[in-house]
Amino acid sequence: LSAKSPQDAVIQNWHDASLMQKIVDAGYRAIFSSNGGYTHGWYLDGLAATWDNMYVLEPLTNISADKEKLVLGGEGCMWGEGVDPSDLEFTVWPRLAAIAERLWSDRSVNSTVEAQPRLEIFRCQLLARGVHSGVVGGNGRSPPPGPGSCTQPGKTEEQLFV
């Protein structure tokens, strides 16, 4: 943080939760978009990052209740150097949905076991609407684990949409 930053500045944190705490403790508003070394952050071009690592990343870690209002939200970042129109959607979905759920959910909602069926259903809905989506599981651009419908092997669409 710079001592010269205007107090009404909004600071985008692309480092980690520990810096987020320093930003809000200094009284600044902030946006969280952690790179996490491209494996545990919200950079969608980090192909080694899995949806579950993204889901459990909490922007409010160590933020006191009175400072939570200074955290304006977050951003899943997709840089263009390693993607083109042929694989953009497949690269960001469903991992971007995991980030979105993290941002709109209370910090106590953090079970990847409970989130996985929701993401599987969402993936099927994306595919039904013509949006290309990667699988739930694996990393960015992982191929499906086998043939079948939009769901993963062992589950039928009927089981997912019940």
PDB file of C-alpha atoms in Angstrom:
ATOM      1  CA  LEU A   1       0.000   0.000   0.000  1.00  0.00           C
ATOM      2  CA  SER A   2       1.167   3.430  -0.831  1.00  0.00           C
ATOM      3  CA  ALA A   3       0.928   6.246   1.688  1.00  0.00           C
ATOM      4  CA  LYS A   4      -0.040   8.432  -1.281  1.00  0.00           C
ATOM      5  CA  SER A   5      -3.211   6.527  -2.171  1.00  0.00           C
ATOM      6  CA  PRO A   6      -6.314   8.676  -1.745  1.00  0.00           C
ATOM      7  CA  GLN A   7      -8.505   7.362   1.070  1.00  0.00           C
ATOM      8  CA  ASP A   8     -11.479   7.064  -1.306  1.00  0.00           C
ATOM      9  CA  ALA A   9      -9.505   4.803  -3.701  1.00  0.00           C
ATOM     10  CA  VAL A  10     -10.719   1.277  -4.403  1.00  0.00           C
ATOM     11  CA  ILE A  11      -7.786  -1.139  -4.370  1.00  0.00           C
ATOM     12  CA  GLN A  12      -7.858  -4.311  -6.421  1.00  0.00           C
ATOM     13  CA  ASN A  13      -5.951  -7.058  -4.645  1.00  0.00           C
ATOM     14  CA  TRP A  14      -4.530  -9.650  -6.994  1.00  0.00           C
ATOM     15  CA  HIS A  15      -2.259 -11.151  -4.359  1.00  0.00           C
ATOM     16  CA  ASP A  16      -3.815 -13.027  -1.433  1.00  0.00           C
ATOM     17  CA  ALA A  17      -6.113 -12.800   1.582  1.00  0.00           C
ATOM     18  CA  SER A  18      -3.361 -11.543   3.884  1.00  0.00           C
ATOM     19  CA  LEU A  19      -2.940  -8.417   1.743  1.00  0.00           C
ATOM     20  CA  MET A  20      -6.726  -8.018   1.666  1.00  0.00           C
ATOM     21  CA  GLN A  21      -6.694  -7.726   5.445  1.00  0.00           C
ATOM     22  CA  LYS A  22      -3.995  -5.031   5.312  1.00  0.00           C
ATOM     23  CA  ILE A  23      -5.944  -3.069   2.696  1.00  0.00           C
ATOM     24  CA  VAL A  24      -9.188  -2.949   4.658  1.00  0.00           C
ATOM     25  CA  ASP A  25      -7.426  -2.430   7.987  1.00  0.00           C
ATOM     26  CA  ALA A  26      -5.958   0.721   6.408  1.00  0.00           C
ATOM     27  CA  GLY A  27      -9.517   1.870   5.678  1.00  0.00           C
ATOM     28  CA  TYR A  28      -9.573   1.263   1.909  1.00  0.00           C
ATOM     29  CA  ARG A  29     -12.340  -0.394  -0.077  1.00  0.00           C
ATOM     30  CA  ALA A  30     -11.123  -3.430  -1.980  1.00  0.00           C
ATOM     31  CA  ILE A  31     -11.856  -5.962  -4.708  1.00  0.00           C
ATOM     32  CA  PHE A  32     -10.421  -9.479  -4.388  1.00  0.00           C
ATOM     33  CA  SER A  33      -8.950 -11.219  -7.464  1.00  0.00           C
ATOM     34  CA  SER A  34      -6.203 -13.417  -6.101  1.00  0.00           C
ATOM     35  CA  ASN A  35      -3.832 -15.043  -8.571  1.00  0.00           C
ATOM     36  CA  GLY A  36      -2.879 -17.739  -6.028  1.00  0.00           C
ATOM     37  CA  GLY A  37       0.195 -18.700  -7.982  1.00  0.00           C
ATOM     38  CA  TYR A  38      -2.172 -19.754 -10.786  1.00  0.00           C
ATOM     39  CA  THR A  39      -3.116 -22.912  -8.852  1.00  0.00           C
ATOM     40  CA  HIS A  40      -5.097 -21.670  -5.837  1.00  0.00           C
ATOM     41  CA  GLY A  41      -6.463 -18.334  -6.973  1.00  0.00           C
ATOM     42  CA  TRP A  42      -9.121 -16.863  -9.215  1.00  0.00           C
ATOM     43  CA  TYR A  43      -7.047 -16.523 -12.377  1.00  0.00           C
ATOM     44  CA  LEU A  44      -8.980 -18.672 -14.828  1.00  0.00           C
ATOM     45  CA  ASP A  45      -6.046 -18.851 -17.238  1.00  0.00           C
ATOM     46  CA  GLY A  46      -4.215 -20.756 -14.484  1.00  0.00           C
ATOM     47  CA  LEU A  47      -5.174 -24.096 -15.968  1.00  0.00           C
ATOM     48  CA  ALA A  48      -3.875 -26.073 -12.985  1.00  0.00           C
ATOM     49  CA  ALA A  49      -6.422 -24.373 -10.710  1.00  0.00           C
ATOM     50  CA  THR A  50      -9.422 -26.565  -9.925  1.00  0.00           C
ATOM     51  CA  TRP A  51     -12.943 -25.363  -9.173  1.00  0.00           C
ATOM     52  CA  ASP A  52     -12.747 -26.652  -5.579  1.00  0.00           C
ATOM     53  CA  ASN A  53      -9.568 -24.673  -4.844  1.00  0.00           C
ATOM     54  CA  MET A  54     -11.304 -21.593  -6.206  1.00  0.00           C
ATOM     55  CA  TYR A  55     -14.472 -22.299  -4.219  1.00  0.00           C
ATOM     56  CA  VAL A  56     -12.788 -22.447  -0.806  1.00  0.00           C
ATOM     57  CA  LEU A  57     -10.806 -19.234  -1.315  1.00  0.00           C
ATOM     58  CA  GLU A  58     -12.511 -16.785   1.053  1.00  0.00           C
ATOM     59  CA  PRO A  59     -11.982 -13.060   0.435  1.00  0.00           C
ATOM     60  CA  LEU A  60     -13.030 -12.245   4.008  1.00  0.00           C
ATOM     61  CA  THR A  61     -10.341 -14.389   5.676  1.00  0.00           C
ATOM     62  CA  ASN A  62      -9.163 -12.575   8.829  1.00  0.00           C
ATOM     63  CA  ILE A  63     -11.346  -9.544   8.019  1.00  0.00           C
ATOM     64  CA  SER A  64     -13.124  -8.268  11.123  1.00  0.00           C
ATOM     65  CA  ALA A  65     -16.910  -7.888  10.977  1.00  0.00           C
ATOM     66  CA  ASP A  66     -16.681  -4.090  11.135  1.00  0.00           C
ATOM     67  CA  LYS A  67     -14.395  -4.056   8.048  1.00  0.00           C
ATOM     68  CA  GLU A  68     -16.348  -6.544   5.885  1.00  0.00           C
ATOM     69  CA  LYS A  69     -18.286  -3.692   4.259  1.00  0.00           C
ATOM     70  CA  LEU A  70     -15.002  -2.484   2.741  1.00  0.00           C
ATOM     71  CA  VAL A  71     -14.718  -5.677   0.670  1.00  0.00           C
ATOM     72  CA  LEU A  72     -16.776  -4.741  -2.391  1.00  0.00           C
ATOM     73  CA  GLY A  73     -16.536  -8.098  -4.113  1.00  0.00           C
ATOM     74  CA  GLY A  74     -14.216 -10.100  -6.272  1.00  0.00           C
ATOM     75  CA  GLU A  75     -13.247 -10.970  -9.807  1.00  0.00           C
ATOM     76  CA  GLY A  76     -12.379 -14.129 -11.667  1.00  0.00           C
ATOM     77  CA  CYS A  77      -9.715 -13.024 -14.156  1.00  0.00           C
ATOM     78  CA  MET A  78      -9.227 -14.510 -17.624  1.00  0.00           C
ATOM     79  CA  TRP A  79      -6.198 -13.200 -19.438  1.00  0.00           C
ATOM     80  CA  GLY A  80      -6.151 -13.546 -23.215  1.00  0.00           C
ATOM     81  CA  GLU A  81      -2.611 -14.758 -23.907  1.00  0.00           C
ATOM     82  CA  GLY A  82      -3.496 -18.456 -23.646  1.00  0.00           C
ATOM     83  CA  VAL A  83      -7.053 -18.556 -24.951  1.00  0.00           C
ATOM     84  CA  ASP A  84      -8.978 -17.841 -28.126  1.00  0.00           C
ATOM     85  CA  PRO A  85     -12.642 -18.114 -29.151  1.00  0.00           C
ATOM     86  CA  SER A  86     -12.323 -21.889 -29.606  1.00  0.00           C
ATOM     87  CA  ASP A  87     -11.629 -22.583 -25.936  1.00  0.00           C
ATOM     88  CA  LEU A  88     -12.672 -19.490 -23.951  1.00  0.00           C
ATOM     89  CA  GLU A  89     -15.957 -20.851 -22.556  1.00  0.00           C
ATOM     90  CA  PHE A  90     -14.481 -24.292 -21.921  1.00  0.00           C
ATOM     91  CA  THR A  91     -11.655 -22.634 -19.974  1.00  0.00           C
ATOM     92  CA  VAL A  92     -13.768 -20.458 -17.676  1.00  0.00           C
ATOM     93  CA  TRP A  93     -16.839 -22.678 -17.017  1.00  0.00           C
ATOM     94  CA  PRO A  94     -17.637 -24.151 -14.509  1.00  0.00           C
ATOM     95  CA  ARG A  95     -14.765 -22.670 -12.480  1.00  0.00           C
ATOM     96  CA  LEU A  96     -16.171 -19.139 -12.847  1.00  0.00           C
ATOM     97  CA  ALA A  97     -19.444 -20.412 -11.347  1.00  0.00           C
ATOM     98  CA  ALA A  98     -17.507 -21.623  -8.295  1.00  0.00           C
ATOM     99  CA  ILE A  99     -16.056 -18.129  -7.847  1.00  0.00           C
ATOM    100  CA  ALA A 100     -19.485 -16.545  -8.278  1.00  0.00           C
ATOM    101  CA  GLU A 101     -21.041 -18.807  -5.637  1.00  0.00           C
ATOM    102  CA  ARG A 102     -18.203 -18.032  -3.260  1.00  0.00           C
ATOM    103  CA  LEU A 103     -18.809 -14.308  -3.690  1.00  0.00           C
ATOM    104  CA  TRP A 104     -22.571 -14.336  -3.156  1.00  0.00           C
ATOM    105  CA  SER A 105     -22.521 -16.903  -0.332  1.00  0.00           C
ATOM    106  CA  ASP A 106     -21.953 -16.352   3.339  1.00  0.00           C
ATOM    107  CA  ARG A 107     -18.487 -17.434   4.417  1.00  0.00           C
ATOM    108  CA  SER A 108     -20.061 -20.341   6.350  1.00  0.00           C
ATOM    109  CA  VAL A 109     -21.224 -21.832   3.024  1.00  0.00           C
ATOM    110  CA  ASN A 110     -17.962 -23.466   1.991  1.00  0.00           C
ATOM    111  CA  SER A 111     -18.471 -27.206   1.483  1.00  0.00           C
ATOM    112  CA  THR A 112     -17.186 -28.395  -1.874  1.00  0.00           C
ATOM    113  CA  VAL A 113     -19.079 -31.662  -1.328  1.00  0.00           C
ATOM    114  CA  GLU A 114     -22.356 -29.722  -1.147  1.00  0.00           C
ATOM    115  CA  ALA A 115     -21.396 -27.369  -3.983  1.00  0.00           C
ATOM    116  CA  GLN A 116     -20.407 -30.064  -6.471  1.00  0.00           C
ATOM    117  CA  PRO A 117     -23.953 -31.216  -7.352  1.00  0.00           C
ATOM    118  CA  ARG A 118     -24.999 -27.585  -7.882  1.00  0.00           C
ATOM    119  CA  LEU A 119     -22.088 -27.037 -10.266  1.00  0.00           C
ATOM    120  CA  GLU A 120     -22.869 -30.275 -12.115  1.00  0.00           C
ATOM    121  CA  ILE A 121     -26.456 -29.142 -12.656  1.00  0.00           C
ATOM    122  CA  PHE A 122     -25.257 -25.699 -13.734  1.00  0.00           C
ATOM    123  CA  ARG A 123     -22.847 -27.275 -16.215  1.00  0.00           C
ATOM    124  CA  CYS A 124     -25.697 -29.264 -17.752  1.00  0.00           C
ATOM    125  CA  GLN A 125     -27.769 -26.086 -18.005  1.00  0.00           C
ATOM    126  CA  LEU A 126     -24.899 -24.277 -19.723  1.00  0.00           C
ATOM    127  CA  LEU A 127     -24.467 -27.087 -22.238  1.00  0.00           C
ATOM    128  CA  ALA A 128     -28.223 -27.220 -22.901  1.00  0.00           C
ATOM    129  CA  ARG A 129     -28.046 -23.506 -23.762  1.00  0.00           C
ATOM    130  CA  GLY A 130     -25.116 -23.975 -26.127  1.00  0.00           C
ATOM    131  CA  VAL A 131     -22.430 -22.669 -23.769  1.00  0.00           C
ATOM    132  CA  HIS A 132     -19.284 -24.783 -23.852  1.00  0.00           C
ATOM    133  CA  SER A 133     -18.282 -25.836 -20.344  1.00  0.00           C
ATOM    134  CA  GLY A 134     -15.489 -27.926 -18.949  1.00  0.00           C
ATOM    135  CA  VAL A 135     -16.212 -30.768 -16.562  1.00  0.00           C
ATOM    136  CA  VAL A 136     -16.743 -30.390 -12.831  1.00  0.00           C
ATOM    137  CA  GLY A 137     -13.530 -31.907 -11.573  1.00  0.00           C
ATOM    138  CA  GLY A 138     -10.064 -31.709 -12.969  1.00  0.00           C
ATOM    139  CA  ASN A 139      -8.484 -28.436 -13.944  1.00  0.00           C
ATOM    140  CA  GLY A 140      -9.125 -25.898 -16.668  1.00  0.00           C
ATOM    141  CA  ARG A 141      -9.756 -27.606 -20.015  1.00  0.00           C
ATOM    142  CA  SER A 142      -9.858 -31.130 -18.560  1.00  0.00           C
ATOM    143  CA  PRO A 143     -11.523 -33.566 -20.954  1.00  0.00           C
ATOM    144  CA  PRO A 144     -14.614 -35.481 -19.872  1.00  0.00           C
ATOM    145  CA  PRO A 145     -13.714 -38.674 -17.998  1.00  0.00           C
ATOM    146  CA  GLY A 146     -15.746 -40.759 -20.435  1.00  0.00           C
ATOM    147  CA  PRO A 147     -18.671 -40.774 -22.848  1.00  0.00           C
ATOM    148  CA  GLY A 148     -22.158 -39.853 -21.784  1.00  0.00           C
ATOM    149  CA  SER A 149     -24.449 -36.944 -21.266  1.00  0.00           C
ATOM    150  CA  CYS A 150     -23.443 -33.587 -19.854  1.00  0.00           C
ATOM    151  CA  THR A 151     -23.054 -35.205 -16.438  1.00  0.00           C
ATOM    152  CA  GLN A 152     -20.114 -37.146 -15.175  1.00  0.00           C
ATOM    153  CA  PRO A 153     -20.115 -40.983 -15.488  1.00  0.00           C
ATOM    154  CA  GLY A 154     -22.384 -42.780 -13.029  1.00  0.00           C
ATOM    155  CA  LYS A 155     -25.056 -40.070 -12.893  1.00  0.00           C
ATOM    156  CA  THR A 156     -28.012 -39.636 -15.164  1.00  0.00           C
ATOM    157  CA  GLU A 157     -29.593 -36.292 -15.985  1.00  0.00           C
ATOM    158  CA  GLU A 158     -32.677 -37.426 -14.081  1.00  0.00           C
ATOM    159  CA  GLN A 159     -30.578 -37.918 -10.919  1.00  0.00           C
ATOM    160  CA  LEU A 160     -29.108 -34.432 -11.271  1.00  0.00           C
ATOM    161  CA  PHE A 161     -32.370 -32.601 -11.894  1.00  0.00           C
ATOM    162  CA  VAL A 162     -34.380 -34.198  -9.070  1.00  0.00           C
TER     163      VAL A 162
END
